[in-house]
XYZ file of N, CA and C in Angstrom:
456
model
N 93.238 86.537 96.311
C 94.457 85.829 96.068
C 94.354 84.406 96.586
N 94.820 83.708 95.967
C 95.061 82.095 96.402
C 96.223 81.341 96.066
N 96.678 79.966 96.716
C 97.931 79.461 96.016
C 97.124 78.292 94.943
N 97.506 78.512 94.112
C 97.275 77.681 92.748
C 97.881 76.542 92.452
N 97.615 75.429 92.198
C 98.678 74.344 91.645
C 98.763 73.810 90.214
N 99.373 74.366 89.313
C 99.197 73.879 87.923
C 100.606 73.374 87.397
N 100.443 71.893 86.791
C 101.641 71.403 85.779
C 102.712 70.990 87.153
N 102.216 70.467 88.452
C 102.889 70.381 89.603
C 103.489 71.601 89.672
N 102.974 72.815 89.342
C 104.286 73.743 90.098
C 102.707 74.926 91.153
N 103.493 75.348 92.043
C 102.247 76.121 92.827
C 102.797 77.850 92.702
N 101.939 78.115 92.254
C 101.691 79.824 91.893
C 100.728 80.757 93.216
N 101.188 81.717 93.685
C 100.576 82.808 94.356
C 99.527 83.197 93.198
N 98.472 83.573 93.048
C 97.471 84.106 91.996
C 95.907 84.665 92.005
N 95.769 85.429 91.231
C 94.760 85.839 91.764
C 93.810 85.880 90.269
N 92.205 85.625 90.103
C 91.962 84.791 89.056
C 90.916 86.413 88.415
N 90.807 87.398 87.839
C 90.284 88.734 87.176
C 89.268 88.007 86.534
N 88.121 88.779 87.315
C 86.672 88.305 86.618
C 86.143 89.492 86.323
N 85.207 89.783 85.331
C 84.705 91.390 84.668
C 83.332 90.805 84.312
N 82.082 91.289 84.603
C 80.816 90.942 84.673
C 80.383 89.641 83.829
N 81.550 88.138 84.966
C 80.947 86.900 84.622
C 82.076 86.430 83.531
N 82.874 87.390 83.265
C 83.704 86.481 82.104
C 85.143 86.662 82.691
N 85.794 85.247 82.237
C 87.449 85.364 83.317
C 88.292 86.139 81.934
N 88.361 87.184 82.372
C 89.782 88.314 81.742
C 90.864 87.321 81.710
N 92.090 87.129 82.966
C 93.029 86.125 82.806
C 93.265 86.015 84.230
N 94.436 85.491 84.509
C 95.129 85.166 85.963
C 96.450 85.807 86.172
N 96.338 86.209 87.469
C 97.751 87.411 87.635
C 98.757 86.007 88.490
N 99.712 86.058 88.245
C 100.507 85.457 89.110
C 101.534 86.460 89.929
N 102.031 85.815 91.003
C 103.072 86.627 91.817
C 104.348 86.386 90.767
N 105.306 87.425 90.415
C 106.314 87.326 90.142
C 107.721 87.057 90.699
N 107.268 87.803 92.213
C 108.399 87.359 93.337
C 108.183 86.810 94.341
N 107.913 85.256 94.274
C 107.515 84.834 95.334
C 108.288 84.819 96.911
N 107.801 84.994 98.119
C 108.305 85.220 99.005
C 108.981 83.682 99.740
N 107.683 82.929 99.384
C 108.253 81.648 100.056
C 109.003 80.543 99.354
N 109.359 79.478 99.820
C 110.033 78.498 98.706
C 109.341 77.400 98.162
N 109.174 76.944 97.474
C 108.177 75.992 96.737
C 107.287 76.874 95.853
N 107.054 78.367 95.683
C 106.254 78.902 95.144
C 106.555 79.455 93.832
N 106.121 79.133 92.589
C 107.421 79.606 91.268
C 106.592 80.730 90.674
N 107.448 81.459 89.850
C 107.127 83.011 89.351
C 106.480 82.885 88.696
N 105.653 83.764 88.676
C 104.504 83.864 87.515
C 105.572 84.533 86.159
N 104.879 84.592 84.858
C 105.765 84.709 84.000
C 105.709 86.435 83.625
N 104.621 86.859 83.981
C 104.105 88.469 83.876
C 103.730 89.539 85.010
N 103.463 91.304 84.562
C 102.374 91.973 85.310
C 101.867 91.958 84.235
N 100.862 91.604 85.173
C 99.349 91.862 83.603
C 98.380 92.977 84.099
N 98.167 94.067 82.955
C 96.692 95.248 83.102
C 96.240 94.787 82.343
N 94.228 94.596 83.013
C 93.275 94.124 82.234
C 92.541 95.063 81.694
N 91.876 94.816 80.840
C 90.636 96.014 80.191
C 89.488 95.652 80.714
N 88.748 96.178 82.004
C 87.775 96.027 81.901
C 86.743 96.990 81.808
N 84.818 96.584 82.255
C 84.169 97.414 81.921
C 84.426 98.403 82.665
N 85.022 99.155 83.652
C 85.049 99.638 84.702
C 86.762 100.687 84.044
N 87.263 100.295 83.624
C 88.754 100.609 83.200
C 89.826 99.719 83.464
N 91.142 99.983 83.240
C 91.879 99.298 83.003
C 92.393 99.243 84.535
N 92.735 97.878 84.499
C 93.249 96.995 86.254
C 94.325 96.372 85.911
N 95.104 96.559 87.473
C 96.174 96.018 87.338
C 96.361 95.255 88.593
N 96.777 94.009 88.858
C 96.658 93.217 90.074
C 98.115 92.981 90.571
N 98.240 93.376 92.090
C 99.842 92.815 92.298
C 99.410 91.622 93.406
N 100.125 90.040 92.731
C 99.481 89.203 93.873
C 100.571 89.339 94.447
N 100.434 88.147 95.516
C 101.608 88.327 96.605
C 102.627 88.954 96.708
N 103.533 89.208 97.057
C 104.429 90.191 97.488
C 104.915 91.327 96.326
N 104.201 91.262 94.949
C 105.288 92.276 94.173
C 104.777 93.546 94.085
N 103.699 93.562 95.052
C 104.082 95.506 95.408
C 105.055 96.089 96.063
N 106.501 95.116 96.396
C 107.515 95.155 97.064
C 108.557 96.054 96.340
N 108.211 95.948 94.895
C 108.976 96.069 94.067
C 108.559 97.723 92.633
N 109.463 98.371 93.628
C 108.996 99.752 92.499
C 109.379 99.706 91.432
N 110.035 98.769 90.591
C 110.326 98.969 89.140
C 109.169 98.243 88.136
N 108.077 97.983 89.656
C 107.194 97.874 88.652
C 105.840 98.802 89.141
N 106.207 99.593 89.696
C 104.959 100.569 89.682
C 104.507 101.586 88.433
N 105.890 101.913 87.506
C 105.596 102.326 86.562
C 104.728 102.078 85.690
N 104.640 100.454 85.325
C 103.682 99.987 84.209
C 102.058 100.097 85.351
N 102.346 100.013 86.226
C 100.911 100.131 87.040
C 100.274 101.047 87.515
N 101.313 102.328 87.174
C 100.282 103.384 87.437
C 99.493 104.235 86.417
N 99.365 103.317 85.044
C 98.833 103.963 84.379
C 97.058 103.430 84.337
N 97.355 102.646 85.030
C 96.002 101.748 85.236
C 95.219 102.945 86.354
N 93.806 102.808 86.279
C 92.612 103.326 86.742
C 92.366 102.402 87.830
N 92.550 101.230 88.435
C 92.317 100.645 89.609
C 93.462 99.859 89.193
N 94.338 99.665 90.793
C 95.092 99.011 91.430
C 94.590 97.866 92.567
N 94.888 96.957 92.750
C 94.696 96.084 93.684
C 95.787 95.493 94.200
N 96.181 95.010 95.551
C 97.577 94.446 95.922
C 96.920 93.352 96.910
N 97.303 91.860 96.334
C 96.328 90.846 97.586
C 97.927 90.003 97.826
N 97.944 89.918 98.589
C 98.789 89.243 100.015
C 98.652 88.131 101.038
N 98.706 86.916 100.788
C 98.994 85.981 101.394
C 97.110 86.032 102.299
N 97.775 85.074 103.439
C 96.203 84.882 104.521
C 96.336 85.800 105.028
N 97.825 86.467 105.878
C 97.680 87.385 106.791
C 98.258 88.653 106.394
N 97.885 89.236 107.465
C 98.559 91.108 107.079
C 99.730 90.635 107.012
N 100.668 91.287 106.019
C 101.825 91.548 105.898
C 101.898 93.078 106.180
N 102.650 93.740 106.647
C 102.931 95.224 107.350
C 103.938 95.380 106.103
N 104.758 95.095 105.796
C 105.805 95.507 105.022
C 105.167 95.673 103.554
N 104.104 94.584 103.026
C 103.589 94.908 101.552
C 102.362 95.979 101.678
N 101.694 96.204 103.324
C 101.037 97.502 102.910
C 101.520 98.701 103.268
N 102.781 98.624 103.743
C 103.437 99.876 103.890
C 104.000 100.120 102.358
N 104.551 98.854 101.815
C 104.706 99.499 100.222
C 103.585 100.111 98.909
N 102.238 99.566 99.086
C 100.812 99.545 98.709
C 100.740 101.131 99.006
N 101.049 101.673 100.204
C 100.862 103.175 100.517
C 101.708 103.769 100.216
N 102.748 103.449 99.939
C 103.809 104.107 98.935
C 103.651 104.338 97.523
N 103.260 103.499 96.882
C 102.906 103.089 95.357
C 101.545 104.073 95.323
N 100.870 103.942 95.968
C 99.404 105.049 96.340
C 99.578 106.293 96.036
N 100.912 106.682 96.941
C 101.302 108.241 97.107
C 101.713 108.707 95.525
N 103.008 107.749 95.550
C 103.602 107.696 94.070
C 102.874 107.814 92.938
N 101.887 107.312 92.706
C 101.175 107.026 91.450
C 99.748 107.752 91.553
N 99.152 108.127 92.624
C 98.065 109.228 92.703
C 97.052 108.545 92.827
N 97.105 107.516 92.836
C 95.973 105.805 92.930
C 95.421 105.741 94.482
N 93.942 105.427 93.956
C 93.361 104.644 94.895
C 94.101 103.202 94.795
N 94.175 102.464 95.750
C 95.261 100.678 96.218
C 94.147 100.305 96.963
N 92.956 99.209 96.521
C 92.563 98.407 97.882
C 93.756 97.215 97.808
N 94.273 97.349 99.059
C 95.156 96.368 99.833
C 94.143 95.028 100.317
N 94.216 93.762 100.113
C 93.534 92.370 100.617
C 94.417 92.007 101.286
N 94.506 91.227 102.670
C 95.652 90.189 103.176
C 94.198 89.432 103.809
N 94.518 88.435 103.534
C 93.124 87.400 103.941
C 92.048 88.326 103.731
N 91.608 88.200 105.085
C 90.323 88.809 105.300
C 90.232 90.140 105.760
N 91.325 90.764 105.608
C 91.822 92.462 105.800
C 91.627 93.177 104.669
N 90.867 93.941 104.625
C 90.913 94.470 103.267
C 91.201 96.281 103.781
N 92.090 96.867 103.153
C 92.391 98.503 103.089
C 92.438 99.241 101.824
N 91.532 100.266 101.874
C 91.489 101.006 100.800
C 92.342 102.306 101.079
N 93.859 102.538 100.211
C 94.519 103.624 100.063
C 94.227 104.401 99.732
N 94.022 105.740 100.053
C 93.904 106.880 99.185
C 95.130 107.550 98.412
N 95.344 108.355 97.548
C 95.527 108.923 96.647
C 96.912 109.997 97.398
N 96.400 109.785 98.539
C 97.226 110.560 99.391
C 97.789 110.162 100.820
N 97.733 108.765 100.797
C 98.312 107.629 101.687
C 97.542 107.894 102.660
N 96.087 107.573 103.079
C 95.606 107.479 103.878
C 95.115 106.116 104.335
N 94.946 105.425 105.197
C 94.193 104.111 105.149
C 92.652 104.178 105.667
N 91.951 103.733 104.456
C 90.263 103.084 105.329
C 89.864 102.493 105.314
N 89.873 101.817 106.605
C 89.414 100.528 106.674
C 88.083 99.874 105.896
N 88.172 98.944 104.708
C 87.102 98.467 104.454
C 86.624 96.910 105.172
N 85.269 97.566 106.185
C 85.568 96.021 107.101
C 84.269 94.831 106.977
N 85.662 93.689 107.258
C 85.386 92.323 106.981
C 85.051 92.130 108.758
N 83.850 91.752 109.107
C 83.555 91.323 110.208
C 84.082 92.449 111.473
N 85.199 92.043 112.126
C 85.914 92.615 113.326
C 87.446 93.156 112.963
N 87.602 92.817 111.456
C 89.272 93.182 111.428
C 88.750 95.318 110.804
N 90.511 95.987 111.544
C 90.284 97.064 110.996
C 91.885 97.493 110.521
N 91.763 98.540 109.905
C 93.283 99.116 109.765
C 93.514 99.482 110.439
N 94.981 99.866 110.494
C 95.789 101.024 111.258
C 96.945 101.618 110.278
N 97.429 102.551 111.361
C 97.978 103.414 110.640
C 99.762 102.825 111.046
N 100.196 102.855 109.899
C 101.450 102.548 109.042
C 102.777 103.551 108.956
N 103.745 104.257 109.629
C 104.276 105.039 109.114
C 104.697 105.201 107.852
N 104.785 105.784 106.912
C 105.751 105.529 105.894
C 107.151 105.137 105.841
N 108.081 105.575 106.781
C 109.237 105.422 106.974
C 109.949 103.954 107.133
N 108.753 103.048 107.482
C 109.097 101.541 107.184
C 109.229 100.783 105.748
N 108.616 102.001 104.737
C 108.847 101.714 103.591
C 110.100 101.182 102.793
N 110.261 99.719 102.095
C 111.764 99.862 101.780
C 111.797 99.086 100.799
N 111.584 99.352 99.316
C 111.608 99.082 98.299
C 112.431 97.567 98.039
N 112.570 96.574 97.504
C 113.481 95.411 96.956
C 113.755 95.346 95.521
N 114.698 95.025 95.221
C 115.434 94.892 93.630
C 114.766 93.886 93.001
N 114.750 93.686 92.159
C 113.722 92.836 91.457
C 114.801 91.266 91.149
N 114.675 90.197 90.879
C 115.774 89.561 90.627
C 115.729 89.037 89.214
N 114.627 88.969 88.363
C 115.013 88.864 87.352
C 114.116 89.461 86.058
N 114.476 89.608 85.066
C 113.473 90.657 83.942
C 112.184 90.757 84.021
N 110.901 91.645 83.960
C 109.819 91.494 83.551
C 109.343 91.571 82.611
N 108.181 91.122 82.203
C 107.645 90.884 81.370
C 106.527 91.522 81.653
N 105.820 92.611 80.713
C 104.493 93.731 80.761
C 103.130 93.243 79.590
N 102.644 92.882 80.213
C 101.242 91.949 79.324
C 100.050 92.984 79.385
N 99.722 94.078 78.324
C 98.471 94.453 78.234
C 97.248 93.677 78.135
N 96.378 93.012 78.574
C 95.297 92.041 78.337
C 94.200 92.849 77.710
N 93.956 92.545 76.131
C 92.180 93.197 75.789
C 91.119 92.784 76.045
């Protein structure tokens, strides 16, 4: 994930590459901070591997869109520089929900969900996971329509 600057406006985004060729760019739909504007989609890609679905910054916050994402074969949820606790407590929710492996990114944190809300740590240098109750879990309303982009 990175912040993007295009047409003066700055996007949360994350850029889907599939052996060397750019698929497309996911943008955040709900951005958390101010100055940061919505991406216009969720996009699932086709790749060689199966179909992906990317949640950048914060909209794994948001369960009305886990539906279109759990039909996807890999999930990914990338998050700002630092851990956010609240988007991987939702990442392990969406996990449980949808029967999905979730690698979770926040910077240089990376967590791989299991299928059955477990966390393992996949490690970057010295950072590791921990464990998350579920009960901090707490879904947000979406604020305005989405838009569902199959990419071929």
């Amino acid at each position: 994930g990175m912040t993007a600057e295009t047409a003066n406006k700055k996007y949360e985004s994350a850029v889907v590459i599939d052996r060397g060729k750019i698929l497309g760019v996911s943008d955040c739909i709900n951005p958390k901070e101010d100055g940061i504007s919505s991406g216009s989609a969720l996009r699932r890609y086709a790749t060689s591997m199966g179909k992906l679905c990317v949640f950048a910054g914060g909209d794994i916050r948001y369960p009305e869109l886990w539906e279109f994402a759990s039909t996807s074969r890999y999930v990914i949820c990338l998050s700002g520089g630092k851990t956010d606790t609240e988007a991987l407590v939702c990442a392990r929710a969406f996990a449980l929900y949808a029967g999905k492996y979730v690698l979770a990114v926040f910077g240089e944190s990376k967590v791989c969900i299991t299928p059955y809300g477990a966390l393992e740590s996949v490690k970057t240098g010295n950072m590791t996971a921990f464990y998350l109750p579920m009960s901090l879990a707490t879904g947000k309303k979406l604020s305005k329509r989405v838009k569902y982009v199959e990419e071929e």
